[in-house]
Coordinates of C-alpha atoms and ligand atoms in Angstrom, one line a residue:
X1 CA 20.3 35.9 21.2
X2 CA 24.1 35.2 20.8
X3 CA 25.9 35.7 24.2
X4 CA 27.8 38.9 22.5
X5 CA 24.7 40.0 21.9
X6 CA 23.4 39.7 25.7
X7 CA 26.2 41.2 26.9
X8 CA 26.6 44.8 24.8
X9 CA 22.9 44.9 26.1
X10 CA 24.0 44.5 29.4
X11 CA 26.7 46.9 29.0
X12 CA 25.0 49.2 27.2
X13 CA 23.4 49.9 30.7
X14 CA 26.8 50.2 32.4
X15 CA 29.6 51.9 29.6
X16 CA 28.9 54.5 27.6
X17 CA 27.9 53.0 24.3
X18 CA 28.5 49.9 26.2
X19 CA 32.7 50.0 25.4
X20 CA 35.7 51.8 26.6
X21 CA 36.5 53.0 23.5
X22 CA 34.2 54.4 20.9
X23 CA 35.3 52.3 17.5
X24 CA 35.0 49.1 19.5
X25 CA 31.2 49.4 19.3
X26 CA 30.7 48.5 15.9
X27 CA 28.6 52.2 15.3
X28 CA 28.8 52.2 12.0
X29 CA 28.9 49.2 10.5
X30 CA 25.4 48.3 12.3
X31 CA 26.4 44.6 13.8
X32 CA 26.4 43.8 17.2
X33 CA 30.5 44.0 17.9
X34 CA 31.7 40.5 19.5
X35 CA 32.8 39.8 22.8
X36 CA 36.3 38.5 22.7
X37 CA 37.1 35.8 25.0
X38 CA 40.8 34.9 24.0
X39 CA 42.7 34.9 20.8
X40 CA 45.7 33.2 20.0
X41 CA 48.3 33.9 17.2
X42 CA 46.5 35.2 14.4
X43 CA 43.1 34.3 16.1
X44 CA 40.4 35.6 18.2
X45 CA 37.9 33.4 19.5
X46 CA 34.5 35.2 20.9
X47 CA 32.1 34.1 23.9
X48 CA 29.8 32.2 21.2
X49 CA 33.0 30.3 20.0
X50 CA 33.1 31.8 17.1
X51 CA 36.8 32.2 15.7
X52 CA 37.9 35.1 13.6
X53 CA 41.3 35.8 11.4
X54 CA 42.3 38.9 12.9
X55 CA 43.3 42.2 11.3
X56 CA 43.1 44.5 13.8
X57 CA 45.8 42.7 16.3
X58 CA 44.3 45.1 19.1
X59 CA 44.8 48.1 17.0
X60 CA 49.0 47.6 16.4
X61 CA 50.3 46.2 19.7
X62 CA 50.2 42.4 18.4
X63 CA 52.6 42.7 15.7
X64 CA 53.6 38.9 16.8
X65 CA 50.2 37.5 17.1
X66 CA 48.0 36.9 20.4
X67 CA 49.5 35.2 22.9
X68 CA 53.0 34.7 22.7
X69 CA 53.9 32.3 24.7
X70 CA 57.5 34.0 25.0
X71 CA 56.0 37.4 26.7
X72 CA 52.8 35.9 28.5
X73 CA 56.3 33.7 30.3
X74 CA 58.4 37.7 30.8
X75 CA 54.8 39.2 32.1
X76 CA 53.7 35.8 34.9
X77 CA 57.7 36.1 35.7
X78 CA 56.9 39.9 36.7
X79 CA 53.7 39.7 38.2
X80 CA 55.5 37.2 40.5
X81 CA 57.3 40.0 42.1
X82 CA 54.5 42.5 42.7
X83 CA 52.4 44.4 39.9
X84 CA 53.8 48.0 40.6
X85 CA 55.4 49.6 43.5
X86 CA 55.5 53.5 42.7
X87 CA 59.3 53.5 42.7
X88 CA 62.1 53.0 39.7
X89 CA 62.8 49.6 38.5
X90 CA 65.5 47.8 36.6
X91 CA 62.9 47.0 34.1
X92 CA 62.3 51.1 32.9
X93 CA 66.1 51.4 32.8
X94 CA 66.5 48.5 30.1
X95 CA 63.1 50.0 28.4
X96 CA 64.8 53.2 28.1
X97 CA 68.0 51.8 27.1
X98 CA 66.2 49.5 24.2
X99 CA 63.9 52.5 22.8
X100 CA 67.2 54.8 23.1
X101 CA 69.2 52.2 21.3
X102 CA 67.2 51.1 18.5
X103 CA 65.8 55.1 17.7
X104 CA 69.1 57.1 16.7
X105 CA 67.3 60.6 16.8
X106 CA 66.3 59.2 20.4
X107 CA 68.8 60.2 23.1
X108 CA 65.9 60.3 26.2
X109 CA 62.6 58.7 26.8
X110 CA 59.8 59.3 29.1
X111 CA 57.3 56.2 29.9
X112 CA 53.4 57.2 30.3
X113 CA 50.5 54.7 29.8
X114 CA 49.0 55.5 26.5
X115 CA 49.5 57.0 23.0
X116 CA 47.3 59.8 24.1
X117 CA 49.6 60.6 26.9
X118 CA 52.6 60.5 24.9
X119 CA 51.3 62.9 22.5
X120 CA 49.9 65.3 24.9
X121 CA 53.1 65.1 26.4
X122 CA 55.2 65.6 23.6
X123 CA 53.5 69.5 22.5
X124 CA 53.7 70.0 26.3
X125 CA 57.6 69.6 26.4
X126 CA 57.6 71.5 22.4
X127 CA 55.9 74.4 24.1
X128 CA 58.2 74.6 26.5
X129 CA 61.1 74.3 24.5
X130 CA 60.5 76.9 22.0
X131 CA 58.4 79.0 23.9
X132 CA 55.9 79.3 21.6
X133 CA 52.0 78.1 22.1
X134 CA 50.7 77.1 18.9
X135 CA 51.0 73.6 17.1
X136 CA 49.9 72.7 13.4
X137 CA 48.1 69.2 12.9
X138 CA 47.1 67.4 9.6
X139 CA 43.2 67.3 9.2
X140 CA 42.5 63.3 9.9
X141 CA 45.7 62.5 11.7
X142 CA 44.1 61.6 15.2
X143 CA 46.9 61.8 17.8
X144 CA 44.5 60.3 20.8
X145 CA 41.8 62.7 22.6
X146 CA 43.4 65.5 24.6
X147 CA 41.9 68.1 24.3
X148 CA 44.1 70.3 21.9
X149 CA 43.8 68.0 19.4
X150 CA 40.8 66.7 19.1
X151 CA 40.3 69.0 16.1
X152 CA 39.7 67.8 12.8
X153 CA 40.4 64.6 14.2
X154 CA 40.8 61.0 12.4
X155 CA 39.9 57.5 13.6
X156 CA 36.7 57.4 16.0
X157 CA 35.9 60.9 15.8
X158 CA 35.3 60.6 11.9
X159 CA 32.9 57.6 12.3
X160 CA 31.4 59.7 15.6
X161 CA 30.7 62.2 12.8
X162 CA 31.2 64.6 15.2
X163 CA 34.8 66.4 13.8
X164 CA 35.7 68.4 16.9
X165 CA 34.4 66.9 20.1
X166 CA 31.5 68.4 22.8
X167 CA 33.2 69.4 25.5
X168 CA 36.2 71.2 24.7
X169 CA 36.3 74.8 25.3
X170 CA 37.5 76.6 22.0
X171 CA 40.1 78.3 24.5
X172 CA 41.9 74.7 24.2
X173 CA 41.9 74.5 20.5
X174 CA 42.7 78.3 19.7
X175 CA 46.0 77.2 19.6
X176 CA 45.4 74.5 17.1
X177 CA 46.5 74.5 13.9
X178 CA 44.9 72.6 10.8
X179 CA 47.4 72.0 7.4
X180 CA 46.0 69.2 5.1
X181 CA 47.9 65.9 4.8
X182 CA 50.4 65.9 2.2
X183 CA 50.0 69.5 1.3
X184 CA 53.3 71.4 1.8
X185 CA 52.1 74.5 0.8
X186 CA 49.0 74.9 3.8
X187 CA 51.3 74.3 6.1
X188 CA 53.9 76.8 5.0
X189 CA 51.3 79.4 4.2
X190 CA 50.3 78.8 8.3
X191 CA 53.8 79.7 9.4
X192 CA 53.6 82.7 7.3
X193 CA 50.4 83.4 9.3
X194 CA 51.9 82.7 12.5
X195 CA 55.5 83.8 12.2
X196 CA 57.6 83.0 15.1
X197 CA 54.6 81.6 17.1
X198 CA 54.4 77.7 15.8
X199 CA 55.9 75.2 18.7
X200 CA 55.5 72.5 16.5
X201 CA 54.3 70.3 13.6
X202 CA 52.7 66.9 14.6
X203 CA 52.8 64.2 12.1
X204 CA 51.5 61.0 11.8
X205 CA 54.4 60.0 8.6
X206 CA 51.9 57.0 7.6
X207 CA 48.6 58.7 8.3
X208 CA 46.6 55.5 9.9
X209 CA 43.1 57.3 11.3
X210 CA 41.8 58.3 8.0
X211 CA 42.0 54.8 6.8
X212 CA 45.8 54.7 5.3
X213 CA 47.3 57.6 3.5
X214 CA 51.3 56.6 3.0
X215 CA 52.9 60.6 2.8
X216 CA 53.7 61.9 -0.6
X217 CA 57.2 61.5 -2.2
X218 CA 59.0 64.7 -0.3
X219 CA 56.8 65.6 2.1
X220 CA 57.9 64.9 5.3
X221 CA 61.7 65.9 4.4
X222 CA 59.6 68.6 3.3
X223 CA 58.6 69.2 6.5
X224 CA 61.4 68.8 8.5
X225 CA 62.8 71.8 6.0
X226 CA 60.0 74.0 6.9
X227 CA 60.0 73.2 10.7
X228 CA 63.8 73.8 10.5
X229 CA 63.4 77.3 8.3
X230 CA 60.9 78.4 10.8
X231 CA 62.7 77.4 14.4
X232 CA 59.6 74.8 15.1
X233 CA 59.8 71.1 16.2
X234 CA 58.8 68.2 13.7
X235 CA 57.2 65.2 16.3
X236 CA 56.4 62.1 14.9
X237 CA 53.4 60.4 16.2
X238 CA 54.7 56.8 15.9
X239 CA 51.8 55.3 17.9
X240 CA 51.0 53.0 15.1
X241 CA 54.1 53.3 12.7
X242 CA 56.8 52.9 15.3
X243 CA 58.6 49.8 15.7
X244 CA 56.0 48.7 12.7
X245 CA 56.9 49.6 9.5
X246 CA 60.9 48.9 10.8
X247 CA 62.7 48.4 14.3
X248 CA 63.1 52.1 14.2
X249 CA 59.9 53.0 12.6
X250 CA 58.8 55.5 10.0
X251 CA 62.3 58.1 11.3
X252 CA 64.0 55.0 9.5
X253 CA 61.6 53.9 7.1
X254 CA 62.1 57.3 5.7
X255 CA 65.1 58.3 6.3
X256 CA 63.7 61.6 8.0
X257 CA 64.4 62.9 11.6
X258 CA 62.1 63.8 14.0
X259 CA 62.9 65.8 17.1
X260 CA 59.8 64.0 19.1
X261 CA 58.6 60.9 18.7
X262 CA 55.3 59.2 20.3
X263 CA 54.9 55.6 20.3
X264 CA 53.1 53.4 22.0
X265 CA 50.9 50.3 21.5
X266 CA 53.8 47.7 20.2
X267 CA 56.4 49.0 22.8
X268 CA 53.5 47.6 25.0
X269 CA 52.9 44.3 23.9
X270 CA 49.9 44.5 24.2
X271 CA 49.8 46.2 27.9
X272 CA 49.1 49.8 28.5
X273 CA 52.0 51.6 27.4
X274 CA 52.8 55.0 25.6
X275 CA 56.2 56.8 25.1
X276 CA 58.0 60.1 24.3
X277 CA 61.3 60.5 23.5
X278 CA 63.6 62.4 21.4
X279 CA 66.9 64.8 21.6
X280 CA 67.9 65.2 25.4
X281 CA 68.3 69.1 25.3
X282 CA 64.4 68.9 24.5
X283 CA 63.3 66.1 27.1
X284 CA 65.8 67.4 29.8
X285 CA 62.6 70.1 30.4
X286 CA 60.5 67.7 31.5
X287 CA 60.2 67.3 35.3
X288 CA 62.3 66.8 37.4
X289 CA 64.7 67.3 35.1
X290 CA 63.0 70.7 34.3
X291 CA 60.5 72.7 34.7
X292 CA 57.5 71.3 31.9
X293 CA 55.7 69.1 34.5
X294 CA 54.3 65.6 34.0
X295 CA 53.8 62.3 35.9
X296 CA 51.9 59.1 36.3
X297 CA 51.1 56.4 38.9
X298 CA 51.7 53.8 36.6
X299 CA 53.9 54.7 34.4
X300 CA 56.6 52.7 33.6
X301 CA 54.7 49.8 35.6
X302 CA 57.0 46.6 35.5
X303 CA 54.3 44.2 34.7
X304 CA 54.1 46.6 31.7
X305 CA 57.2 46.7 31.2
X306 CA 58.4 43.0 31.5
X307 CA 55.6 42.6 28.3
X308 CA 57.2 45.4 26.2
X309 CA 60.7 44.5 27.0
X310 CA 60.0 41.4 26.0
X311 CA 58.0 42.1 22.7
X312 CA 60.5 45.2 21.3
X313 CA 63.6 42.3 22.4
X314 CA 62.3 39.7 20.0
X315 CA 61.7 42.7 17.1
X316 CA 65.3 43.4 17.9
X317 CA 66.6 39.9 17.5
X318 CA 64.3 38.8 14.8
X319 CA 64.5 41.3 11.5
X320 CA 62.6 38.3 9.5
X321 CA 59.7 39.4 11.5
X322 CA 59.5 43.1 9.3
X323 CA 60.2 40.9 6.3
X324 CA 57.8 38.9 6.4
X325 CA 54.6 40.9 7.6
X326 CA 55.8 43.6 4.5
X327 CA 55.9 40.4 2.2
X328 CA 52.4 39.4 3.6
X329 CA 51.2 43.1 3.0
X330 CA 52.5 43.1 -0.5
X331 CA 50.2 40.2 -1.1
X332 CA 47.2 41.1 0.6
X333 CA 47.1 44.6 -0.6
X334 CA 48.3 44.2 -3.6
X335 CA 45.9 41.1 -4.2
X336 CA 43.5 43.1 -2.8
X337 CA 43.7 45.7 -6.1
X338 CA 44.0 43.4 -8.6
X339 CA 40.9 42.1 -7.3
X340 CA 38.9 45.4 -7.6
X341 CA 40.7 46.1 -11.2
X342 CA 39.3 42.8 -12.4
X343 CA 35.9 43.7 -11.0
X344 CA 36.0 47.0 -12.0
X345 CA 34.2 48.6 -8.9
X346 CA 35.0 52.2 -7.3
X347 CA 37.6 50.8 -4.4
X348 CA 41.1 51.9 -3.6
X349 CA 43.8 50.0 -1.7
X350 CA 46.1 52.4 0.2
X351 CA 49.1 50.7 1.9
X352 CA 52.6 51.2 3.3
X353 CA 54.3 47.8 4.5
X354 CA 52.3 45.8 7.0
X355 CA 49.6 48.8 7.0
X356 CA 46.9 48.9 4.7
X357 CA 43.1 50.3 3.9
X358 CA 40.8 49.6 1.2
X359 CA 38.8 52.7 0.4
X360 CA 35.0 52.3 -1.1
X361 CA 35.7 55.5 -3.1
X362 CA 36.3 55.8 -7.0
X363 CA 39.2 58.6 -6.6
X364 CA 42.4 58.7 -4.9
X365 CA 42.9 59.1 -1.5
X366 CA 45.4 61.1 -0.3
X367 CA 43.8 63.0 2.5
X368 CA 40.7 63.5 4.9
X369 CA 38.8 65.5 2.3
X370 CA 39.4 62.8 -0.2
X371 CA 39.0 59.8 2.4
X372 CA 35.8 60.9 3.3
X373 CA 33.8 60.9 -0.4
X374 CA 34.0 57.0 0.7
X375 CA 30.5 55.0 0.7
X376 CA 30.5 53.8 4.5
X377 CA 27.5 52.4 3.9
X378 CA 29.3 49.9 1.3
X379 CA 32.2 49.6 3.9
X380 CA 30.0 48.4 6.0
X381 CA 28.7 45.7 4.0
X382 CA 31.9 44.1 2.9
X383 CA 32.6 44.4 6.9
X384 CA 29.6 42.6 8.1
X385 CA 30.2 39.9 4.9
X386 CA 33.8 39.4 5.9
X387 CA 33.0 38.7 9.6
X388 CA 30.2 36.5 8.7
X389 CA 33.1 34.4 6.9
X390 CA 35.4 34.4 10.2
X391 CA 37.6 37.6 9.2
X392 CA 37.6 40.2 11.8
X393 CA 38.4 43.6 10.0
X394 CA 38.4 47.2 11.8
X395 CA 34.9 47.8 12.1
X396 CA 35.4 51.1 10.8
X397 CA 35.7 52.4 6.8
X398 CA 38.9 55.3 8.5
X399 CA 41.0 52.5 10.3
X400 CA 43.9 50.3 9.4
X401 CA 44.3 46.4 8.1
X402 CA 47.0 45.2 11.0
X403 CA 49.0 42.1 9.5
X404 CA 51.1 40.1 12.7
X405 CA 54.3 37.7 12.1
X406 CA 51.5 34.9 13.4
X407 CA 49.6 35.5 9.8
X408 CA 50.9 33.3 6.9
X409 CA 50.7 33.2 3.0
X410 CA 47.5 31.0 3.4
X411 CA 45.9 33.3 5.7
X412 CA 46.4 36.0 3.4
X413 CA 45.1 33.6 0.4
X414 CA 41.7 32.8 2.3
X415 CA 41.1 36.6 2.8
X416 CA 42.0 37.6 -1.2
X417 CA 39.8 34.4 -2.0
X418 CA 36.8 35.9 0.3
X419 CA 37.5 39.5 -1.0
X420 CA 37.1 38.0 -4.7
X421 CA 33.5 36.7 -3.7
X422 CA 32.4 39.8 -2.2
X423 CA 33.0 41.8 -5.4
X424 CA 32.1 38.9 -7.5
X425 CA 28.8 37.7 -5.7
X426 CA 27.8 40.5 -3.7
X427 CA 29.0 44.2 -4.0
X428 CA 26.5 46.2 -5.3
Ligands
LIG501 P1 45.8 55.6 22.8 O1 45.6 56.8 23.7 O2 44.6 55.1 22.2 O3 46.8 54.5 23.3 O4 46.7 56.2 21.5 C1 46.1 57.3 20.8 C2 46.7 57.4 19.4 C3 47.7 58.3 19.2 N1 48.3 58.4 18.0 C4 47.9 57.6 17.0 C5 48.6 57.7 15.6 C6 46.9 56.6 17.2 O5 46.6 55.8 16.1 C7 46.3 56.5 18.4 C8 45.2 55.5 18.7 N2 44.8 54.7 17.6 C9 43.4 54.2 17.7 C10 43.2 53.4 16.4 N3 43.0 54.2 15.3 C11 43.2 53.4 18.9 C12 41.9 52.6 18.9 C13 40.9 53.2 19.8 O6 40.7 54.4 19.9 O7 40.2 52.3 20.4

C-alpha cells in the first residue's frame, strides 16, 4: 500500500470524501489521488517520492511555478511581524493600489478570502445597485458554491453528477437565471422575459469549469450591449482568467469592459485570497461605505497579502512572463491537435493562451451541452496513463491544463511526446 494510499483511507474517516474540496479526490478518474508533500517550480513531489510535471499549478494561483523563492522570502518577512491582527495594514493599501492600477475599469476593490466570496459578493453589491433581484449565469460556468449559483454549475459539480446541489432551497435559486454559453440570443430572450428585473449577467469570458470553452467571436461585446440596452451589470468572474491570460486579464485580453470583476487565486500567490472590484459608484455600496453588508476576519490578512503583493509585483514587472506561458500554450495545445489529427481519434483541444482542455468528444465544444457528450471514461484513462508517466493533469475530463513561467519548451516536448504514445499505443 503506497503511503497516499494509507492516508485517503485514513482521511476518508475524517473529511468528507477524505478532501477539502471535492475534485481533489480523484472521483472520477478511479485512482487513488496523491498526497502532495512539496512541489517546486514546475514540480510536485508526493509522500511516496514520486515527482510529477504539473498542470494544475493548484488550480491557477502558480502561474510562476511552486515555490518561488522571491515570495516564500515577501511571506517569512510578514509572518515575522504577526500573521493577522484584525485591523488595516499598509500591505491591503498597496494591494488595492496594484489591482486598481493594473485593471483600468477598476476604480475600488474589496479583499475577501476566496473566489467564492468574491463572486457572492459581487451579485450582492449588483443587487444593490440596481435594485433588482435576479442574475443570469451561463450553464457550466461554475462561479464557486454559494448557494445562488450552484445551478447548472461547472467544474466539481459536473463530475459530482449532481447539476444543482442537495441542500439548497429552490427559494435561493428562483432568482437564478440559466443562458447557454456563447448563445446571445438565450440570454436576450431572458431579458425579454424578465424586463427590468435582471441585476446582472455573470460571465466567466474564458469558460474554464466545463473543461475550456474560449467565448465566440462577438459575444461578450455582445453582452456588454445587451447588459447596457437592458440597465443590468456585466461581472466578469476573473477567478481563473484574471491576471492569466494578461496583467489585466480577459477585460484586456478582449478589449471588453466589465463593471465587476472577481479574481482570485493568482492575486493570492498561492494563499487564500479572493477579490471584487470594479467602478466606485458600484462598490461605494458596500459597507461601510454603504449599505450592501459584507465582512471577513481574514480578509485582507497580511501574510496573504505580502504573498500576492509579491506574486502580481513580479507579473507587473516581468511581461515575458505572459509571453512565454502563451508561447508554451501554443505548443502544447496546438501539438496536442496535431497529434489527435494524425491519429485520427474523436478528441478536441480547446484553448485560449496559457489555458487549455482536450475534450474526448468527436464534435465541437462550445458549451456544457456539447462538453458533456465527452467519454469520461476515456478521459480517465489517458489521466491515469499520463500520471503513471510523472504528468499530473486535472483529475477531472471539465477542468483546465494550467501552464506556469517554471515550465519550458522541453517540458512541453516530453508531454506532446507522452500524449503521442497514448493515442499511438493505447487509446482505444
Ligand atoms: P474558490 O472559492 O474555489 O477560491 O473559487 C471559486 C471559483 C470562482 N470562479 C471561478 C471561475 C472558478 O474557477 C472558481 C474555482 N475554480 C475551481 C477549479 N475549477 C477550484 C478548484 C476546486 O474547487 O477545488
Amino acid at each position: 500500500m503506497t503511503k497516499s494510499e494509507q492516508l485517503f483511507q485514513q482521511a476518508c474517516g475524517l473529511m468528507p470524501g477524505g478532501v477539502n474540496s471535492p475534485v481533489r479526490a480523484f472521483g472520477s478518474v478511479g485512482e487513488t489521488p496523491r498526497f502532495i508533500r512539496k512541489a517546486d517550480g514546475p514540480y510536485m513531489i508526493d509522500v511516496d517520492g514520486r515527482q510529477y510535471l504539473d498542470y494544475i499549478c493548484s488550480w491557477g494561483p502558480m502561474i510562476l511555478g511552486h515555490n518561488h523563492p522571491v515570495i516564500r522570502e515577501k511571506v517569512m518577512e510578514a509572518c515575522m511581524n504577526g500573521l493577522s491582527f484584525g485591523a488595516p495594514t499598509e500591505a491591503e493599501v498597496k494591494m488595492a493600489e496594484l489591482i486598481c492600477g493594473i485593471i483600468p475599469s477598476v476604480e475600488m476593490v474589496r479583499m475577501v478570502n476566496s473566489g467564492t466570496e468574491a463572486v457572492m459578493s459581487a451579485i450582492r453589491a449588483a443587487r444593490g445597485f440596481t435594485g433588482r433581484n435576479k442574475i443570469v449565469k451561463f450553464e457550466g460556468c461554475y462561479h464557486g458554491h454559494s448557494d445562488a449559483l450552484l445551478v447548472k454549475a461547472g467544474s466539481g459539480v459536473m463530475t459530482a453528477g449532481v447539476p444543482d446541489s442537495s441542500g439548497v432551497p429552490a427559494g435561493c435559486t428562483q432568482d437564478t437565471l440559466s443562458a447557454v454559453y456563447n448563445d446571445l440570443d438565450s440570454v436576450s430572450a431572458l431579458f425579454e422575459k424578465n424586463p427590468g428585473e435582471i441585476a446582472a449577467v455573470i460571465v466567466e469570458p474564458v469558460a474554464a469549469n466545463m473543461g475550456v470553452v474560449p467565448p465566440a467571436e462577438g459575444f461578450l461585446p455582445g453582452l456588454r450591449k445587451i447588459c447596457d440596452q437592458n440597465g443590468a451589470l456585466l461581472i466578469f468572474d476573473e477567478v481563473i482568467t484574471g491576471f492569466r491570460l494578461a496583467l489585466d486579464g480577459a477585460q484586456g485580453y478582449y478589449g471588453v469592459r466589465a463593471d465587476l470583476a472577481t479574481y482570485g487565486k493568482i492575486i493570492g500567490g498561492g494563499m487564500p485570497v479572493g477579490a471584487y472590484a470594479g467602478r466606485k459608484e458600484i462598490m461605494e455600496m458596500v459597507a461601510p461605505a454603504g449599505n450592501v453588508y459584507q465582512a471577513g476576519t481574514l480578509s485582507g490578512n497580511p501574510v496573504a497579502m505580502a504573498a500576492g503583493i509579491a506574486q502580481l509585483t513580479i507579473l507587473k514587472e516581468h511581461p515575458e512572463v505572459y509571453s512565454h506561458i502563451n508561447r508554451l500554450g501554443e505548443k502544447l495545445y496546438g501539438g496536442m491537435e496535431k497529434i489527435i489529427e494524425e491519429a485520427g481519434v474523436p478528441c478536441r483541444v480547446n484553448h485560449v493562451g496559457s489555458l487549455g482542455s482536450l475534450f474526448f468528444t468527436g464534435q465541437k465544444v462550445e458549451n456544457y451541452g456539447e462538453a458533456k457528450t465527452s467519454d469520461t471514461e476515456k478521459f480517465a484513462r489517458y489521466f491515469r496513463y499520463m500520471l503513471d508517466h510523472g504528468v499530473h493533469l486535472a483529475p477531472s475530463q471539465f477542468e483546465a491544463m494550467f501552464l506556469s513561467s517554471a515550465h519550458t519548451e522541453d517540458h512541453v516536448e516530453l508531454t506532446l511526446e507522452l500524449v503521442r504514445d497514448y493515442f499511438q499505443k493505447f487509446y482505444e
